PDB file of C-alpha atoms in Angstrom:
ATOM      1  CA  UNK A   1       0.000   0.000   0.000  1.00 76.00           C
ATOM      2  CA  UNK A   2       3.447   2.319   0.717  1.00 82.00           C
ATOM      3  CA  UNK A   3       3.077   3.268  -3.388  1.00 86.00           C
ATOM      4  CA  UNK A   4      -0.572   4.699  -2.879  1.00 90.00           C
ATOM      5  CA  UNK A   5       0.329   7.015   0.263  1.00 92.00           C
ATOM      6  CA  UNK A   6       0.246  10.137  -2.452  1.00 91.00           C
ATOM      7  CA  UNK A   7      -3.075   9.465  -2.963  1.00 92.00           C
ATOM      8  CA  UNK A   8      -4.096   8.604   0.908  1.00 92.00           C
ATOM      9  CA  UNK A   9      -2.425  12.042   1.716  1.00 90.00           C
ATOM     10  CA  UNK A  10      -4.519  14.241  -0.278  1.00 89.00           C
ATOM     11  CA  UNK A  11      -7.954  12.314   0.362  1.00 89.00           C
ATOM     12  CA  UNK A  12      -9.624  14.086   2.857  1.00 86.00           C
ATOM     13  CA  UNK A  13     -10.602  10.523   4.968  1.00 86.00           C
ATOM     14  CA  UNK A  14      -6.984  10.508   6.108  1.00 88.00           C
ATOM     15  CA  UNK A  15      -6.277  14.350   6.971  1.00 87.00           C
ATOM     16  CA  UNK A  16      -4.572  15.311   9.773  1.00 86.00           C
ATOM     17  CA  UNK A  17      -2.870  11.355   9.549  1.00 87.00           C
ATOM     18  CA  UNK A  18       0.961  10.487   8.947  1.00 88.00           C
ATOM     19  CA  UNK A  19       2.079   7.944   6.860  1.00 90.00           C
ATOM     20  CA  UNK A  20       2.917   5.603   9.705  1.00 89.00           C
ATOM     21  CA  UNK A  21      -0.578   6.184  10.902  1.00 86.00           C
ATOM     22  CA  UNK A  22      -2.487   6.080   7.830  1.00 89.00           C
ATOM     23  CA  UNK A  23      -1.230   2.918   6.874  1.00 89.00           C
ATOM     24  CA  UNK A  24      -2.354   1.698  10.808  1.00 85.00           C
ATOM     25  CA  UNK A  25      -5.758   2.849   9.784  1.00 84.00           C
ATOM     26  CA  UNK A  26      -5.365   0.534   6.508  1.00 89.00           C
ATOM     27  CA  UNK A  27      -4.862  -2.608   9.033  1.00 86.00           C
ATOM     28  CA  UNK A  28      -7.544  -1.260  11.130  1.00 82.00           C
ATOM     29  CA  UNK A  29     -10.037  -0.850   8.504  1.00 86.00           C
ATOM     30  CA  UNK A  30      -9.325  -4.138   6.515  1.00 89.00           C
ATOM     31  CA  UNK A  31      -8.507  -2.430   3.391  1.00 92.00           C
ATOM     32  CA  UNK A  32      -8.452  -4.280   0.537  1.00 94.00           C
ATOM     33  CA  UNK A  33      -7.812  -3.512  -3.339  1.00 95.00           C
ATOM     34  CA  UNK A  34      -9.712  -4.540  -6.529  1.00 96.00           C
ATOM     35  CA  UNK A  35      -9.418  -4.417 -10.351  1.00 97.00           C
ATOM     36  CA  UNK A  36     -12.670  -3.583 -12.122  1.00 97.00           C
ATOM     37  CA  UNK A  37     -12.349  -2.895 -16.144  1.00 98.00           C
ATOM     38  CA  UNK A  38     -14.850  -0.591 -17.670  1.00 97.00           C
ATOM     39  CA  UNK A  39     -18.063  -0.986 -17.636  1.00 95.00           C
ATOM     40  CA  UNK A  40     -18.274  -3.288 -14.921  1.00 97.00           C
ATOM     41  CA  UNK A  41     -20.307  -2.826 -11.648  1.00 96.00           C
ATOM     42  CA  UNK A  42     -18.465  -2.165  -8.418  1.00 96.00           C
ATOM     43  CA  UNK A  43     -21.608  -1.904  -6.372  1.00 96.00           C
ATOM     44  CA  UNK A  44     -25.321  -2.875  -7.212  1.00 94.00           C
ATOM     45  CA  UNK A  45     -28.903  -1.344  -6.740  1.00 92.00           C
ATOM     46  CA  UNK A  46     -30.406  -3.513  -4.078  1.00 91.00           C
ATOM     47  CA  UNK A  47     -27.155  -4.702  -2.540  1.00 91.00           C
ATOM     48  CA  UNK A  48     -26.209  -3.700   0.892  1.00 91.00           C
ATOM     49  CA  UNK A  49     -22.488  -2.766   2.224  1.00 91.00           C
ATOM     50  CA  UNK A  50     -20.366  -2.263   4.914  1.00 89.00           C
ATOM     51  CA  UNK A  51     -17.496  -1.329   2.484  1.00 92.00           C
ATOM     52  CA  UNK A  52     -16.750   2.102   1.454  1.00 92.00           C
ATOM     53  CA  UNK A  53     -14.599   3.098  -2.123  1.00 95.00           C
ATOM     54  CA  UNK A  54     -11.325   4.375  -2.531  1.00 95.00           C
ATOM     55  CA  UNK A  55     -10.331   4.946  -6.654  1.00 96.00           C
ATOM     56  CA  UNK A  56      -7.082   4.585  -6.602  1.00 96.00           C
ATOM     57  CA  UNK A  57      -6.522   5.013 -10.671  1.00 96.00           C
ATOM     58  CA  UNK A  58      -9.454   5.712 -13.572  1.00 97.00           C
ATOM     59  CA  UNK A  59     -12.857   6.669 -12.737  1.00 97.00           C
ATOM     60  CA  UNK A  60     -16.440   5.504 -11.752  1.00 97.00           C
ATOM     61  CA  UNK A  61     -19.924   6.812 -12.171  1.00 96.00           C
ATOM     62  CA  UNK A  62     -22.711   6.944  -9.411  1.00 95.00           C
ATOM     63  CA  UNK A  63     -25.974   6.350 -11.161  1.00 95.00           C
ATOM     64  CA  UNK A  64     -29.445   5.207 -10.618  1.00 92.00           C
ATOM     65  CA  UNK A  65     -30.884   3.057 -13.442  1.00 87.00           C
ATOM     66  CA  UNK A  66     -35.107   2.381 -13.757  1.00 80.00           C
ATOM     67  CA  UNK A  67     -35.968  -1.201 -15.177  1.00 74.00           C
ATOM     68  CA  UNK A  68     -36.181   0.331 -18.718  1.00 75.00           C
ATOM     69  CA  UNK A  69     -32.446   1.337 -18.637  1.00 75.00           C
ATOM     70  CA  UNK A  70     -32.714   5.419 -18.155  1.00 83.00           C
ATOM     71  CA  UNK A  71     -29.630   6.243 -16.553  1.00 87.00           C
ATOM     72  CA  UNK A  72     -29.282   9.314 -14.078  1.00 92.00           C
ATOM     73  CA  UNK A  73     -25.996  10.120 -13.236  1.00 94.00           C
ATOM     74  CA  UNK A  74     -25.434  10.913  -9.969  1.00 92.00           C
ATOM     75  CA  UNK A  75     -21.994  11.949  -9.458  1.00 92.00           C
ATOM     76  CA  UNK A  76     -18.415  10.874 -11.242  1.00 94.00           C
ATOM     77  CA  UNK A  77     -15.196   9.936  -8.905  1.00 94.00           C
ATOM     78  CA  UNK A  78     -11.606  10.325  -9.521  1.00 94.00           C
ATOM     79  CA  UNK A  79      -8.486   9.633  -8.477  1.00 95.00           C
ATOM     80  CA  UNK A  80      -9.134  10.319  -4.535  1.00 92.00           C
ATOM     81  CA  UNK A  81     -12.406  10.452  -4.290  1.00 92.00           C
ATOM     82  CA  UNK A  82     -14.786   8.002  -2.333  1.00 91.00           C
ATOM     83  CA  UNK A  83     -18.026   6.476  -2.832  1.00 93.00           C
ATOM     84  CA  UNK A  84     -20.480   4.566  -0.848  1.00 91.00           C
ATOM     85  CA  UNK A  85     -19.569   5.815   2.296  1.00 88.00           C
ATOM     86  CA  UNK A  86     -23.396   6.552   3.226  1.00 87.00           C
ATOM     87  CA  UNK A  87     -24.037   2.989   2.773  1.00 90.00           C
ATOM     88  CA  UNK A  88     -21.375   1.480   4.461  1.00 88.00           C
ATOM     89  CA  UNK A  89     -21.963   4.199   7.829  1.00 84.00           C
ATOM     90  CA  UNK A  90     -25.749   2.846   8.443  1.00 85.00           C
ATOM     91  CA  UNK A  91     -25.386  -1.012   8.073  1.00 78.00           C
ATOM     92  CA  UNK A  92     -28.522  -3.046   6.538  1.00 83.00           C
ATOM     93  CA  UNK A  93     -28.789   0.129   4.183  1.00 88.00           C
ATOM     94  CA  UNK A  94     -29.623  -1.068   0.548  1.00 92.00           C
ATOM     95  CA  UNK A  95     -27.960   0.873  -2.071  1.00 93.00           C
ATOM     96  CA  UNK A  96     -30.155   2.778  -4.506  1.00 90.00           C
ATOM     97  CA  UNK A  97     -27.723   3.281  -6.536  1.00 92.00           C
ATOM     98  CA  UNK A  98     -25.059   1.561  -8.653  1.00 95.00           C
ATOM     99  CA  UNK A  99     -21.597   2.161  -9.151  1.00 96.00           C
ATOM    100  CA  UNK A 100     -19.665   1.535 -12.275  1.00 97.00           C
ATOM    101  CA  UNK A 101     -16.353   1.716 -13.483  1.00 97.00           C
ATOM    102  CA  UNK A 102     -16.480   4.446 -16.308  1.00 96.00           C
ATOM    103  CA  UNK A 103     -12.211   3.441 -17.175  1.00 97.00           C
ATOM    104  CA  UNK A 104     -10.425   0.545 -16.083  1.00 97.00           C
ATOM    105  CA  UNK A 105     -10.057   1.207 -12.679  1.00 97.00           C
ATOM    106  CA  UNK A 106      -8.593   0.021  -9.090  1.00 97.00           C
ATOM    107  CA  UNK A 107     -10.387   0.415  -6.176  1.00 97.00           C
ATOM    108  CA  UNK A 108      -9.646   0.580  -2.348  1.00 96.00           C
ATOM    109  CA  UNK A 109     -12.216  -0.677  -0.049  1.00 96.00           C
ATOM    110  CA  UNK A 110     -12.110   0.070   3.707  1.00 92.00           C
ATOM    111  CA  UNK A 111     -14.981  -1.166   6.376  1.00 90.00           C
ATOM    112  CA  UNK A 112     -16.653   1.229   7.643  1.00 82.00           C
ATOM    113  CA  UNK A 113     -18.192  -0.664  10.626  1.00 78.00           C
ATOM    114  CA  UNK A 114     -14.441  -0.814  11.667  1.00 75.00           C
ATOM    115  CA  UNK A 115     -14.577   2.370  12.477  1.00 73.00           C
ATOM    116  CA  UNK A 116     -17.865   2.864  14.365  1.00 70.00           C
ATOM    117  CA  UNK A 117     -17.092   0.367  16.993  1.00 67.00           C
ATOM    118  CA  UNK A 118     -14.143   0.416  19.650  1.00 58.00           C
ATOM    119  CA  UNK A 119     -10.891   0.455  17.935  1.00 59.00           C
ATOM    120  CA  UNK A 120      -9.244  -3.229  18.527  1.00 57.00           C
ATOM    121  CA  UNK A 121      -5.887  -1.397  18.407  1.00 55.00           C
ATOM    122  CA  UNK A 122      -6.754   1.396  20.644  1.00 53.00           C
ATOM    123  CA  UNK A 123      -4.737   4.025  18.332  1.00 60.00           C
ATOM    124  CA  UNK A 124      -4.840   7.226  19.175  1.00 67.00           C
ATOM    125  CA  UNK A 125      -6.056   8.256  15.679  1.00 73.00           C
ATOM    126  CA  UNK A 126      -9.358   6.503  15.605  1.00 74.00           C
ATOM    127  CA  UNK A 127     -11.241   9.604  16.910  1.00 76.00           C
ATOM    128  CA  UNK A 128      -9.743  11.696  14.274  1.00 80.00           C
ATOM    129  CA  UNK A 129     -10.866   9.408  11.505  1.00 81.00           C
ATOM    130  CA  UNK A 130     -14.587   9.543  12.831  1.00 81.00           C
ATOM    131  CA  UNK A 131     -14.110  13.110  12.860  1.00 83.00           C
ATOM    132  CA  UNK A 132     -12.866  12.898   8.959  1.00 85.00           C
ATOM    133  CA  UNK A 133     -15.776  10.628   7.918  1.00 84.00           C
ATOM    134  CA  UNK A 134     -18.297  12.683   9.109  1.00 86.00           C
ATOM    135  CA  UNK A 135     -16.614  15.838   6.710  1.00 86.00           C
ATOM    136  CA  UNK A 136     -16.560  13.004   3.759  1.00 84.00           C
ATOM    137  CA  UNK A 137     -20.583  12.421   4.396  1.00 85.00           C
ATOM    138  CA  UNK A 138     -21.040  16.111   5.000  1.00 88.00           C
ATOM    139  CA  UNK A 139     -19.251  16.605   1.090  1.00 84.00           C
ATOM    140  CA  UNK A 140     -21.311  14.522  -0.250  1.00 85.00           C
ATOM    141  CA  UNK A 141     -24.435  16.309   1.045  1.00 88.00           C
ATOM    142  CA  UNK A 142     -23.389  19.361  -0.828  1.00 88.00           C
ATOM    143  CA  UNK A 143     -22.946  17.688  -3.615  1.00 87.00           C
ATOM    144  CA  UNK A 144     -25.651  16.275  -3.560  1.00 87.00           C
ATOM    145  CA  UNK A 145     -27.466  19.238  -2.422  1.00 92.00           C
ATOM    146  CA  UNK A 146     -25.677  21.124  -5.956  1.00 91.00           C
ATOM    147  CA  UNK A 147     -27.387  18.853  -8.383  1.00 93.00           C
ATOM    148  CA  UNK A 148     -30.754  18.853  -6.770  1.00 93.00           C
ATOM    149  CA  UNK A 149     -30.515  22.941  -7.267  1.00 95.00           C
ATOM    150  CA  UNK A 150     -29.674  21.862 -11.175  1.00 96.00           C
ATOM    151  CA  UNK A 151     -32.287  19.482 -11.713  1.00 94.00           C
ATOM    152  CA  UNK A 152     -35.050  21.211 -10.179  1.00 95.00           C
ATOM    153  CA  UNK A 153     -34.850  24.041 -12.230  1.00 96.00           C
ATOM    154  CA  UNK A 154     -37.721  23.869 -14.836  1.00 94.00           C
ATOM    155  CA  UNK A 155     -35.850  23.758 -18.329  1.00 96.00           C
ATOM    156  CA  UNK A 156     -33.152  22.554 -19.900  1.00 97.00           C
ATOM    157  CA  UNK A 157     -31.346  25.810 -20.494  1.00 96.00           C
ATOM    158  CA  UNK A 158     -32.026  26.472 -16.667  1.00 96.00           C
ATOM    159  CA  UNK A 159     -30.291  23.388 -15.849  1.00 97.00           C
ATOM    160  CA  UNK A 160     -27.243  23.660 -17.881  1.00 97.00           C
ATOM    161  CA  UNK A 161     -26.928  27.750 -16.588  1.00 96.00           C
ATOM    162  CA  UNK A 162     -27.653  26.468 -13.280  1.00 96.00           C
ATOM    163  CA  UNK A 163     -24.686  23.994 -13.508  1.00 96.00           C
ATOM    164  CA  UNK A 164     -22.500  26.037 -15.686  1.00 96.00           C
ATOM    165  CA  UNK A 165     -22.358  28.893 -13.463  1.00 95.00           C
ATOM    166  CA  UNK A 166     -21.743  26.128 -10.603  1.00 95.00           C
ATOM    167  CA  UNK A 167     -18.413  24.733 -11.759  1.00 95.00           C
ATOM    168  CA  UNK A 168     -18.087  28.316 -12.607  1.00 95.00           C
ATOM    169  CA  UNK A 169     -17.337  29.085  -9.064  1.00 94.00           C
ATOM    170  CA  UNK A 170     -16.109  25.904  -7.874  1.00 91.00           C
ATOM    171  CA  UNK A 171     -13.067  26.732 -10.389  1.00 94.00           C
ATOM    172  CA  UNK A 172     -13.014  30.165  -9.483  1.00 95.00           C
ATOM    173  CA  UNK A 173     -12.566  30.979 -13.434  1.00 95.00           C
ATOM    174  CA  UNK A 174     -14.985  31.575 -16.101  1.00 95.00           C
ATOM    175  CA  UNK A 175     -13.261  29.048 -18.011  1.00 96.00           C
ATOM    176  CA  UNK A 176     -12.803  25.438 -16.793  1.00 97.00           C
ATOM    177  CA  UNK A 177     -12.869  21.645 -17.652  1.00 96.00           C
ATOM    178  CA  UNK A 178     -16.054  19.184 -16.868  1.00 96.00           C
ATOM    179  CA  UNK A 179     -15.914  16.127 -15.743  1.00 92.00           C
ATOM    180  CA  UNK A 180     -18.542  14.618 -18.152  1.00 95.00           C
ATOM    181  CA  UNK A 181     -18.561  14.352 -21.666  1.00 94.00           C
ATOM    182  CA  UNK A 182     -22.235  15.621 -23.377  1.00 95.00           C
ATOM    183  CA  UNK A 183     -24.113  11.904 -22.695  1.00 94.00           C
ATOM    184  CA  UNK A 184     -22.945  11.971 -19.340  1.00 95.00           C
ATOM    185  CA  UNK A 185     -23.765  15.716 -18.731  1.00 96.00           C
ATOM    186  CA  UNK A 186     -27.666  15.104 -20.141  1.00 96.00           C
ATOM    187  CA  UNK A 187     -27.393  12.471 -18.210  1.00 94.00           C
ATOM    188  CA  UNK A 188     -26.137  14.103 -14.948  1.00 95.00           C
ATOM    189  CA  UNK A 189     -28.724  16.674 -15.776  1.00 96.00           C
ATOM    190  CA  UNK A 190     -31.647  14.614 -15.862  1.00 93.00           C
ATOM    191  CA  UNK A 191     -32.561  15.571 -20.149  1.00 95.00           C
ATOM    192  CA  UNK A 192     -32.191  14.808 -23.259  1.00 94.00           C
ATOM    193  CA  UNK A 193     -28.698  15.185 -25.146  1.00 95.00           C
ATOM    194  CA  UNK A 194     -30.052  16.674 -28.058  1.00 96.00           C
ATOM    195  CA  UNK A 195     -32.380  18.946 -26.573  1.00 95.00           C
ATOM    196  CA  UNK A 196     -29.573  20.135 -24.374  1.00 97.00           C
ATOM    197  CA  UNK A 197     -26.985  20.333 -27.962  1.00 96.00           C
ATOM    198  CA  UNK A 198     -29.942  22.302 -29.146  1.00 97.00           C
ATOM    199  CA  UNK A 199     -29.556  24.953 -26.030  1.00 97.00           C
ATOM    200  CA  UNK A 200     -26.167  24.890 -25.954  1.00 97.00           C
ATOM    201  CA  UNK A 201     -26.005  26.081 -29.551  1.00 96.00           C
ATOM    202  CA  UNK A 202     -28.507  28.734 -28.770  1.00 96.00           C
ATOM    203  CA  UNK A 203     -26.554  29.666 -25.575  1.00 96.00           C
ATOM    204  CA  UNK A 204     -23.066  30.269 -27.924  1.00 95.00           C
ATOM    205  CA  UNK A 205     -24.880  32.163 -30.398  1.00 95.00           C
ATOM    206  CA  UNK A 206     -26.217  34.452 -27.899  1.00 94.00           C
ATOM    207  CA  UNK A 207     -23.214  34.791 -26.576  1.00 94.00           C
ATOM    208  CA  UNK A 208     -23.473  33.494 -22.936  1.00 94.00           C
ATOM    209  CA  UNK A 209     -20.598  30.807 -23.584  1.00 95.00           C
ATOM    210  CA  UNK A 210     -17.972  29.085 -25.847  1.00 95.00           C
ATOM    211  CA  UNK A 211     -17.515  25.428 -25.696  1.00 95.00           C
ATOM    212  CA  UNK A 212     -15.226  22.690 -27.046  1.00 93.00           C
ATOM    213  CA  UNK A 213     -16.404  19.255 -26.183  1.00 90.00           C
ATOM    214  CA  UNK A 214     -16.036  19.377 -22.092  1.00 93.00           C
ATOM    215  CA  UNK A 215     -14.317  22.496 -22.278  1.00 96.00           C
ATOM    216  CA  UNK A 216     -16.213  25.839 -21.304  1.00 97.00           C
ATOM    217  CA  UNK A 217     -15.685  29.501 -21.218  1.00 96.00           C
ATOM    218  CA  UNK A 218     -18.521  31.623 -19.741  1.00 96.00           C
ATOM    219  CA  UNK A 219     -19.096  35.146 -20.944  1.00 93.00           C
ATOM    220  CA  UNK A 220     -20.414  38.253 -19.344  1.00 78.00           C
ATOM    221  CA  UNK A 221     -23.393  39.820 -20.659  1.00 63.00           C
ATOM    222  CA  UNK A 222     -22.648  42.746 -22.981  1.00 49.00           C
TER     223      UNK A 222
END
C-alpha cells in the first residue's frame, strides 16, 4: 500500500494522519484492493455494504438506473475520491444506486463498521478518523445538495446555466474543464442530449458561452 500514500495524503478521509498512521488505519479498517475494467459494476442497486470506495486510478460513475435502462448520473469519482460511504456508515442500508467503473479502474475498499465500533488497536487516531468521515458524508451532502438545485430548475437551459455557473465558481474561473462528456452531462442533468446540444447552440450564439467538447468559457453579458 506504501506506493498509494500520495493518494491517501490528499484524500480528505486521512487528513490530519501520517504515513505511519495512515497505513495503521489501513490494518484497522481491513482495506483491501480490486481491479474492475470498464463498464463493470463495483456496487449494485439492491445490494447492501459495509465497504466504502477508494479509486485509486481511472474513474467511476454513481448512477441510478429504472428497469427500462434510463440512466441518471449521480456523481463521477476520480483519483481520490470516495463512494459509498453513506451505505457502508448505516449497516442493513440497501444501495439505490449503482456504481460503475467508467475506465479501467482500481479500487480501495475500507470497512466502515471498523470504524464505528471500539478500535481493537486502541490508536490514538481513531477519533480523528470519525471526525474525517463525518466531513466526507457532509461533502457529499453538498454535492448532492448542488445537483438537486440543477435538476429542479424547470428547463433545460435552466439546468445547464444552473450547472454552468456552478463549476463556474467551484473553479473560481470563467473558463474550466467538466468532468462529463455531453451523454454523461444530459445524463447528470436529468434531459435529453439533443435537446440540451440544441440549447447549448442557442446559448453560444447568444453569446453566454464558448464550448469545445467538455471544455467551457462563460461570458459576461454585454
Amino acid at each position: 500500500m506504501e506506493k498509494y500514500l500520495p493518494i491517501l495524503r490528499s484524500c480528505p478521509f486521512f487528513t490530519g494522519l501520517n504515513d505511519n498512521e495512515i497505513l495503521s488505519i489501513l490494518y484497522c479498517v481491513n482495506a483491501s484492493k480490486i481491479f474492475r475494467p470498464r463498464g463493470s459494476y463495483i456496487f449494485r442497486a439492491g445490494d447492501s455494504t459495509e465497504v466504502m470506495g477508494l479509486v485509486l486510478s481511472g474513474s467511476v460513475l454513481i448512477i441510478q438506473e429504472d428497469l427500462w435502462g434510463q440512466r441518471n448520473i449521480l456523481s463521477k469519482c476520480s483519483v481520490g475520491d470516495f463512494f459509498g460511504e453513506p451505505y457502508a456508515s448505516n449497516p442493513g442500508a440497501v444501495l439505490n444506486i449503482s456504481v460503475v467503473a467508467e475506465t479501467d479502474c482500481e479500487i480501495l475498499f475500507l470497512n466502515v463498521k471498523r470504524l464505528l465500533v471500539s478500535c481493537p488497536t486502541a490508536c490514538d487516531h481513531h477519533l480523528k478518523l470519525i471526525r474525517n468521515l463525518v466531513s466526507v458524508l457532509a461533502n457529499r451532502i453538498l454535492i448532492l445538495n448542488g445537483k438537486i438545485t440543477h435538476v429542479s430548475k424547470r428547463t433545460t437551459r435552466e439546468k445547464l446555466l444552473s450547472y454552468l455557473s456552478s463549476e463556474s465558481i467551484r473553479h473560481a474561473s470563467l473558463s474550466f474543464d467538466i468532468s462529463f462528456d455531453r451523454q454523461q452531462l444530459a445524463d447528470f442533468l436529468c434531459v435529453d442530449r439533443a435537446a440540451m446540444s440544441v440549447e447549448l447552440s442557442k446559448l453560444q450564439r447568444e453569446g453566454l458561452l464558448k464550448t469545445n467538447r467538455n471544455h467551457f468559457e462563460l461570458l459576461k453579458s454585454k
